[in-house]
CSV table of C-alpha atoms in Angstrom, one decimal:
chain,number,residue,atom,x,y,z
A,1,UNK,CA,-5.4,-16.5,-30.2
A,2,UNK,CA,-5.3,-14.0,-27.4
A,3,UNK,CA,-4.8,-15.3,-23.8
A,4,UNK,CA,-7.2,-14.3,-21.0
A,5,UNK,CA,-4.5,-12.2,-19.4
A,6,UNK,CA,-3.6,-10.6,-22.7
A,7,UNK,CA,-7.3,-9.8,-23.4
A,8,UNK,CA,-7.7,-8.3,-19.9
A,9,UNK,CA,-4.6,-6.2,-20.3
A,10,UNK,CA,-5.7,-4.8,-23.7
A,11,UNK,CA,-9.2,-4.1,-22.4
A,12,UNK,CA,-7.8,-2.2,-19.4
A,13,UNK,CA,-5.4,-0.2,-21.5
A,14,UNK,CA,-8.2,1.0,-23.8
A,15,UNK,CA,-10.7,1.8,-21.0
A,16,UNK,CA,-11.4,5.3,-20.0
A,17,UNK,CA,-11.0,4.4,-16.3
A,18,UNK,CA,-9.3,2.0,-14.0
A,19,UNK,CA,-10.7,0.4,-10.8
A,20,UNK,CA,-8.8,1.3,-7.7
A,21,UNK,CA,-9.1,0.1,-4.1
A,22,UNK,CA,-7.5,1.5,-1.0
A,23,UNK,CA,-7.5,-0.3,2.4
A,24,UNK,CA,-8.2,1.5,5.6
A,25,UNK,CA,-6.7,-1.2,7.8
A,26,UNK,CA,-7.1,-2.0,11.5
A,27,UNK,CA,-4.3,-4.4,12.3
A,28,UNK,CA,-4.4,-7.5,14.4
A,29,UNK,CA,-1.4,-6.7,16.6
A,30,UNK,CA,0.8,-9.4,18.3
A,31,UNK,CA,3.2,-9.2,21.2
A,32,UNK,CA,6.0,-8.0,18.8
A,33,UNK,CA,6.2,-6.8,15.3
A,34,UNK,CA,7.2,-10.2,13.8
A,35,UNK,CA,4.1,-11.7,15.4
A,36,UNK,CA,2.0,-8.9,14.0
A,37,UNK,CA,3.3,-9.6,10.5
A,38,UNK,CA,2.3,-13.2,11.0
A,39,UNK,CA,-1.1,-12.2,12.2
A,40,UNK,CA,-1.8,-9.7,9.4
A,41,UNK,CA,-0.3,-11.4,6.4
A,42,UNK,CA,-3.2,-13.9,5.9
A,43,UNK,CA,-5.7,-11.1,6.3
A,44,UNK,CA,-3.9,-9.1,3.6
A,45,UNK,CA,-4.1,-12.2,1.3
A,46,UNK,CA,-7.8,-12.5,2.1
A,47,UNK,CA,-8.4,-8.8,1.3
A,48,UNK,CA,-6.6,-9.2,-2.0
A,49,UNK,CA,-9.0,-12.1,-2.8
A,50,UNK,CA,-12.1,-10.1,-2.0
A,51,UNK,CA,-10.9,-7.0,-4.0
A,52,UNK,CA,-10.5,-9.3,-7.0
A,53,UNK,CA,-14.2,-9.9,-7.0
A,54,UNK,CA,-14.7,-6.3,-8.0
A,55,UNK,CA,-12.2,-6.5,-10.9
A,56,UNK,CA,-9.8,-4.2,-9.0
A,57,UNK,CA,-6.8,-3.1,-11.1
A,58,UNK,CA,-4.7,-1.7,-8.3
A,59,UNK,CA,-5.0,-2.2,-4.5
A,60,UNK,CA,-3.2,0.0,-2.0
A,61,UNK,CA,-2.5,-1.0,1.7
A,62,UNK,CA,-1.5,1.6,4.3
A,63,UNK,CA,1.8,2.3,6.1
A,64,UNK,CA,2.6,0.0,9.0
A,65,UNK,CA,-0.4,-2.2,8.4
A,66,UNK,CA,1.5,-5.5,8.8
A,67,UNK,CA,3.7,-4.5,11.8
A,68,UNK,CA,1.7,-1.9,13.7
A,69,UNK,CA,3.1,1.6,14.3
A,70,UNK,CA,4.8,0.9,17.7
A,71,UNK,CA,8.2,-0.4,16.8
A,72,UNK,CA,11.4,-0.8,18.9
A,73,UNK,CA,13.9,2.0,19.0
A,74,UNK,CA,16.8,-0.4,19.3
A,75,UNK,CA,18.3,-1.3,15.9
A,76,UNK,CA,19.2,-4.8,17.1
A,77,UNK,CA,15.5,-5.4,18.0
A,78,UNK,CA,14.3,-3.8,14.8
A,79,UNK,CA,16.5,-6.0,12.7
A,80,UNK,CA,14.6,-9.1,13.7
A,81,UNK,CA,11.5,-8.3,11.6
A,82,UNK,CA,13.0,-6.5,8.6
A,83,UNK,CA,12.7,-7.8,5.0
A,84,UNK,CA,15.2,-7.6,2.2
A,85,UNK,CA,13.4,-6.3,-0.8
A,86,UNK,CA,14.9,-6.9,-4.3
A,87,UNK,CA,15.3,-3.9,-6.6
A,88,UNK,CA,12.7,-3.6,-9.4
A,89,UNK,CA,15.6,-3.8,-11.9
A,90,UNK,CA,16.1,-7.4,-10.8
A,91,UNK,CA,12.7,-8.4,-12.3
A,92,UNK,CA,12.1,-10.6,-9.3
A,93,UNK,CA,8.9,-12.6,-8.8
A,94,UNK,CA,9.1,-13.6,-5.1
A,95,UNK,CA,6.4,-16.1,-5.6
A,96,UNK,CA,8.9,-18.2,-7.5
A,97,UNK,CA,12.0,-17.2,-5.6
A,98,UNK,CA,13.2,-19.3,-2.6
A,99,UNK,CA,15.5,-16.7,-1.1
A,100,UNK,CA,12.8,-14.1,-0.7
A,101,UNK,CA,11.0,-13.7,2.7
A,102,UNK,CA,7.7,-15.4,3.5
A,103,UNK,CA,5.9,-12.1,3.4
A,104,UNK,CA,7.2,-11.2,-0.1
A,105,UNK,CA,6.4,-14.7,-1.3
A,106,UNK,CA,2.8,-14.7,0.0
A,107,UNK,CA,2.0,-11.2,-1.3
A,108,UNK,CA,3.6,-11.9,-4.7
A,109,UNK,CA,1.6,-15.1,-5.1
A,110,UNK,CA,-1.6,-13.3,-4.1
A,111,UNK,CA,-1.1,-10.5,-6.6
A,112,UNK,CA,-0.3,-13.1,-9.3
A,113,UNK,CA,-3.3,-15.4,-8.4
A,114,UNK,CA,-5.8,-12.5,-8.4
A,115,UNK,CA,-4.2,-10.7,-11.3
A,116,UNK,CA,-3.9,-7.2,-9.8
A,117,UNK,CA,-1.3,-4.6,-8.9
A,118,UNK,CA,-0.8,-4.6,-5.1
A,119,UNK,CA,1.0,-1.9,-3.0
A,120,UNK,CA,2.3,-2.9,0.4
A,121,UNK,CA,4.3,-1.1,3.1
A,122,UNK,CA,7.2,-3.1,4.8
A,123,UNK,CA,10.1,-2.3,7.0
A,124,UNK,CA,13.1,-3.1,4.8
A,125,UNK,CA,16.8,-4.0,5.4
A,126,UNK,CA,19.5,-3.2,2.8
A,127,UNK,CA,22.9,-4.7,3.5
A,128,UNK,CA,25.9,-2.6,2.7
A,129,UNK,CA,28.0,-3.7,-0.2
A,130,UNK,CA,31.3,-2.8,1.4
A,131,UNK,CA,32.5,-1.7,4.8
A,132,UNK,CA,33.8,1.5,3.2
A,133,UNK,CA,30.3,2.6,2.1
A,134,UNK,CA,30.0,6.0,3.7
A,135,UNK,CA,26.2,6.0,3.3
A,136,UNK,CA,25.9,2.9,5.5
A,137,UNK,CA,25.1,2.7,9.2
A,138,UNK,CA,27.7,1.4,11.7
A,139,UNK,CA,26.0,-2.1,11.8
A,140,UNK,CA,26.6,-2.4,8.0
A,141,UNK,CA,22.9,-2.2,7.0
A,142,UNK,CA,20.3,0.5,6.4
A,143,UNK,CA,16.7,0.2,7.6
A,144,UNK,CA,14.0,1.8,5.5
A,145,UNK,CA,10.2,2.4,5.7
A,146,UNK,CA,9.4,1.1,2.2
A,147,UNK,CA,6.5,0.6,-0.2
A,148,UNK,CA,6.8,-2.2,-2.7
A,149,UNK,CA,4.6,-2.7,-5.7
A,150,UNK,CA,3.7,-6.1,-7.3
A,151,UNK,CA,2.3,-6.2,-10.8
A,152,UNK,CA,-0.3,-8.8,-12.0
A,153,UNK,CA,2.4,-11.4,-12.5
A,154,UNK,CA,3.6,-10.9,-8.9
A,155,UNK,CA,6.7,-9.2,-10.1
A,156,UNK,CA,8.3,-6.3,-8.1
A,157,UNK,CA,8.0,-3.3,-10.3
A,158,UNK,CA,8.6,-0.4,-7.9
A,159,UNK,CA,10.2,0.2,-4.5
A,160,UNK,CA,10.0,3.5,-2.6
A,161,UNK,CA,11.8,4.4,0.6
A,162,UNK,CA,10.3,7.0,2.8
A,163,UNK,CA,12.4,10.2,2.9
A,164,UNK,CA,10.7,12.4,5.6
A,165,UNK,CA,10.6,10.2,8.7
A,166,UNK,CA,8.2,11.0,11.5
A,167,UNK,CA,10.3,10.0,14.5
A,168,UNK,CA,10.9,6.4,13.5
A,169,UNK,CA,14.0,6.1,15.6
A,170,UNK,CA,16.4,3.5,14.3
A,171,UNK,CA,15.4,3.9,10.7
A,172,UNK,CA,17.4,5.5,7.9
A,173,UNK,CA,16.4,7.7,5.0
A,174,UNK,CA,18.1,7.7,1.7
A,175,UNK,CA,20.8,10.3,1.1
A,176,UNK,CA,18.6,12.0,-1.5
A,177,UNK,CA,14.9,11.5,-2.0
A,178,UNK,CA,13.6,9.1,-4.6
A,179,UNK,CA,11.1,10.2,-7.3
A,180,UNK,CA,9.4,6.8,-7.7
A,181,UNK,CA,7.2,6.0,-10.6
A,182,UNK,CA,6.0,2.9,-12.3
A,183,UNK,CA,3.9,2.1,-15.4
A,184,UNK,CA,0.9,-0.3,-15.5
A,185,UNK,CA,-0.7,-2.4,-18.2
A,186,UNK,CA,-3.8,-0.3,-18.1
A,187,UNK,CA,-2.0,2.7,-19.4
A,188,UNK,CA,-1.5,4.7,-16.2
A,189,UNK,CA,1.9,5.9,-14.7
A,190,UNK,CA,1.8,6.2,-10.9
A,191,UNK,CA,4.0,8.1,-8.6
A,192,UNK,CA,4.3,7.1,-4.9
A,193,UNK,CA,5.3,8.4,-1.5
A,194,UNK,CA,4.6,7.7,2.2
A,195,UNK,CA,2.8,9.6,4.9
A,196,UNK,CA,4.8,12.6,6.2
A,197,UNK,CA,6.3,13.1,2.7
A,198,UNK,CA,3.1,14.7,1.6
A,199,UNK,CA,3.8,17.9,3.6
A,200,UNK,CA,7.2,18.5,1.9
A,201,UNK,CA,8.3,19.7,-1.4
A,202,UNK,CA,10.9,16.9,-1.5
A,203,UNK,CA,9.7,14.4,-2.7
A,204,UNK,CA,6.0,15.1,-3.0
A,205,UNK,CA,5.9,18.4,-4.9
A,206,UNK,CA,9.0,17.5,-6.9
A,207,UNK,CA,7.4,14.2,-8.0
A,208,UNK,CA,4.6,16.1,-9.7
A,209,UNK,CA,6.7,18.8,-11.1
A,210,UNK,CA,9.6,16.7,-12.5
A,211,UNK,CA,7.8,13.5,-13.6
A,212,UNK,CA,4.4,14.9,-14.6
A,213,UNK,CA,2.5,12.0,-13.1
A,214,UNK,CA,-1.2,12.4,-12.7
A,215,UNK,CA,-1.9,9.5,-10.5
A,216,UNK,CA,-0.3,9.1,-7.0
A,217,UNK,CA,-0.3,6.4,-4.4
A,218,UNK,CA,-0.2,7.5,-0.8
A,219,UNK,CA,0.3,4.9,2.0
A,220,UNK,CA,0.0,6.5,5.4
A,221,UNK,CA,-0.4,6.0,9.2
A,222,UNK,CA,-1.9,9.4,9.7
A,223,UNK,CA,-2.9,10.8,13.1
A,224,UNK,CA,-5.2,13.8,12.6
A,225,UNK,CA,-4.8,17.1,14.4
A,226,UNK,CA,-7.1,20.1,14.2
A,227,UNK,CA,-7.4,22.5,12.6
A,228,UNK,CA,-5.2,21.9,9.6
A,229,UNK,CA,-3.9,18.3,9.7
A,230,UNK,CA,-7.0,16.1,9.5
A,231,UNK,CA,-6.4,13.3,7.1
A,232,UNK,CA,-9.3,13.9,4.7
A,233,UNK,CA,-8.6,17.6,4.3
A,234,UNK,CA,-4.8,17.1,3.7
A,235,UNK,CA,-5.5,14.4,1.1
A,236,UNK,CA,-8.3,16.3,-0.6
A,237,UNK,CA,-6.3,19.5,-0.5
A,238,UNK,CA,-3.1,18.0,-1.9
A,239,UNK,CA,-5.0,16.2,-4.7
A,240,UNK,CA,-6.9,19.4,-5.6
A,241,UNK,CA,-3.8,21.7,-5.5
A,242,UNK,CA,-1.9,19.4,-7.8
A,243,UNK,CA,-4.9,18.3,-9.8
A,244,UNK,CA,-4.0,14.6,-9.7
A,245,UNK,CA,-5.8,11.4,-8.8
A,246,UNK,CA,-4.7,10.4,-5.3
A,247,UNK,CA,-5.2,6.9,-3.9
A,248,UNK,CA,-4.8,7.3,-0.1
A,249,UNK,CA,-4.7,4.2,2.2
A,250,UNK,CA,-4.5,4.8,6.0
A,251,UNK,CA,-3.7,2.8,9.1
A,252,UNK,CA,-6.9,2.6,11.3
A,253,UNK,CA,-6.5,3.6,15.0
A,254,UNK,CA,-9.4,6.0,15.7
A,255,UNK,CA,-8.8,6.0,19.5
A,256,UNK,CA,-5.6,7.8,18.7
A,257,UNK,CA,-6.9,9.9,15.9
A,258,UNK,CA,-5.5,7.4,13.3
A,259,UNK,CA,-7.3,6.9,10.0
A,260,UNK,CA,-8.8,8.5,7.0
A,261,UNK,CA,-8.6,7.1,3.5
A,262,UNK,CA,-10.0,7.9,0.1
A,263,UNK,CA,-9.7,8.2,-3.6
A,264,UNK,CA,-9.6,11.7,-5.0
A,265,UNK,CA,-9.9,13.0,-8.6
A,266,UNK,CA,-8.0,16.3,-8.3
A,267,UNK,CA,-10.1,19.3,-8.8
A,268,UNK,CA,-13.2,17.2,-9.4
A,269,UNK,CA,-13.0,16.4,-5.7
A,270,UNK,CA,-13.2,13.2,-3.7
A,271,UNK,CA,-14.7,10.1,-5.5
A,272,UNK,CA,-15.0,8.3,-2.2
A,273,UNK,CA,-13.6,9.0,1.3
A,274,UNK,CA,-13.8,7.6,4.7
A,275,UNK,CA,-13.1,8.9,8.2
A,276,UNK,CA,-13.4,6.3,11.0
A,277,UNK,CA,-15.4,6.7,14.2
A,278,UNK,CA,-14.6,3.1,15.4
A,279,UNK,CA,-11.9,0.5,14.8
A,280,UNK,CA,-12.3,-1.6,11.6
A,281,UNK,CA,-11.1,-2.4,8.2
A,282,UNK,CA,-12.6,-0.8,5.1
A,283,UNK,CA,-12.0,-1.6,1.5
A,284,UNK,CA,-12.8,1.6,-0.5
A,285,UNK,CA,-13.3,1.2,-4.2
A,286,UNK,CA,-13.9,3.5,-7.1
A,287,UNK,CA,-13.7,3.8,-10.8
A,288,UNK,CA,-11.1,6.4,-11.5
A,289,UNK,CA,-11.1,8.4,-14.7
A,290,UNK,CA,-7.8,8.4,-16.5
A,291,UNK,CA,-6.6,11.9,-16.8
A,292,UNK,CA,-6.5,11.8,-20.6
A,293,UNK,CA,-10.3,11.5,-20.7
A,294,UNK,CA,-12.8,14.2,-19.7
A,295,UNK,CA,-16.4,13.1,-19.5
A,296,UNK,CA,-17.0,9.7,-18.1
A,297,UNK,CA,-19.4,8.3,-15.5
A,298,UNK,CA,-17.5,7.6,-12.3
A,299,UNK,CA,-18.8,5.0,-9.9
A,300,UNK,CA,-17.6,4.3,-6.4
A,301,UNK,CA,-18.6,2.2,-3.5
A,302,UNK,CA,-17.3,1.4,0.0
A,303,UNK,CA,-16.8,-2.1,1.3
A,304,UNK,CA,-16.0,-3.2,4.8
A,305,UNK,CA,-14.7,-6.2,6.7
A,306,UNK,CA,-15.7,-6.1,10.4
A,307,UNK,CA,-13.2,-6.8,13.1
A,308,UNK,CA,-14.7,-10.2,13.8
A,309,UNK,CA,-14.7,-11.3,10.2
A,310,UNK,CA,-18.5,-11.9,10.2
A,311,UNK,CA,-19.5,-10.1,7.0
A,312,UNK,CA,-18.2,-8.5,3.9
A,313,UNK,CA,-20.4,-5.6,3.0
A,314,UNK,CA,-20.7,-3.1,0.1
A,315,UNK,CA,-23.3,-0.4,0.7
A,316,UNK,CA,-26.5,-2.5,0.6
A,317,UNK,CA,-24.7,-5.6,-0.7
A,318,UNK,CA,-23.7,-8.3,1.8
A,319,UNK,CA,-21.6,-11.1,0.4
A,320,UNK,CA,-21.6,-14.5,2.0
A,321,UNK,CA,-18.3,-14.2,3.9
A,322,UNK,CA,-17.4,-15.2,7.4
A,323,UNK,CA,-20.3,-17.3,8.4
A,324,UNK,CA,-19.7,-19.8,5.6
A,325,UNK,CA,-15.9,-19.7,5.8
A,326,UNK,CA,-13.5,-19.8,8.7
A,327,UNK,CA,-11.3,-16.7,9.3
A,328,UNK,CA,-7.8,-16.9,7.8
A,329,UNK,CA,-5.4,-19.2,9.8
A,330,UNK,CA,-3.4,-16.9,12.0
A,331,UNK,CA,-1.2,-19.6,13.4
A,332,UNK,CA,2.5,-19.1,12.8
A,333,UNK,CA,3.7,-21.3,9.9
A,334,UNK,CA,6.7,-23.4,10.8
A,335,UNK,CA,8.7,-22.1,7.8
A,336,UNK,CA,7.9,-18.4,8.3
A,337,UNK,CA,11.0,-16.3,7.7
A,338,UNK,CA,11.2,-12.5,8.0
A,339,UNK,CA,14.4,-12.0,5.9
């Protein structure tokens, strides 16, 4: 007998396409980054739930969606909201691990409950192993802008630390860039980098050249500038030049030029893309043709969650959400822990 999860896995592996979703996310900001995490974490869980209704295989959240982009410059203040992230080699499932932070626990459980790969950006702390570690900061820890990937079991299967920081005072980058890849149960190997990395050979171009990946995850808090740095043109151009599938999820702040997300099929062009003209959260979905196949019908659609949580819409489809259900509880849980 084949279990339900096993059957799903085998079906996904044999399929010519996978279903991807990227989140253009407008955060609910608090008075400080820790409060912002507490505000946005239940919304992330809710978005994962809604994406599961479309049989999404992999869901990508943007850079800084949980914390907001305005962070303290002082390392002592930054330290208060950083999360220690286990290495993929540890095979950790935070849903079952007491020592992991609340945010890792909740996201791991959501990925496991809804049986999908989930990519989330978090500010990370790594404590130094010894005082003699010459790669360590003076306060005996390094702070990273990090993407973490949970598989369908809620297990951490990848961790990438941003190399090309855009300002981000108080944060560290790794001594050398990481070429981060991970394999999925639907037969696709993904590479991954964050925001400003896309403009540099190291790691973005090296990732394609040295690993051969054909599917790339791009979490970003992009602020468009004309004429050559608008989010959609950079994303589409990079995907076309490298002829790869690109899943791009952006932080939404249109009043500052922030936003622009999409799913791109290399030289076949955008499957679906979104440039915001107002604040709001969008869930952008598409069937993505695996690169080993050639001719396949590709379907895409765009969903949105409005800022007041009144409706959940997909083109001409409005699902009963918001009016029948209360918004997620944004009250701070008494046992919330950041590290």
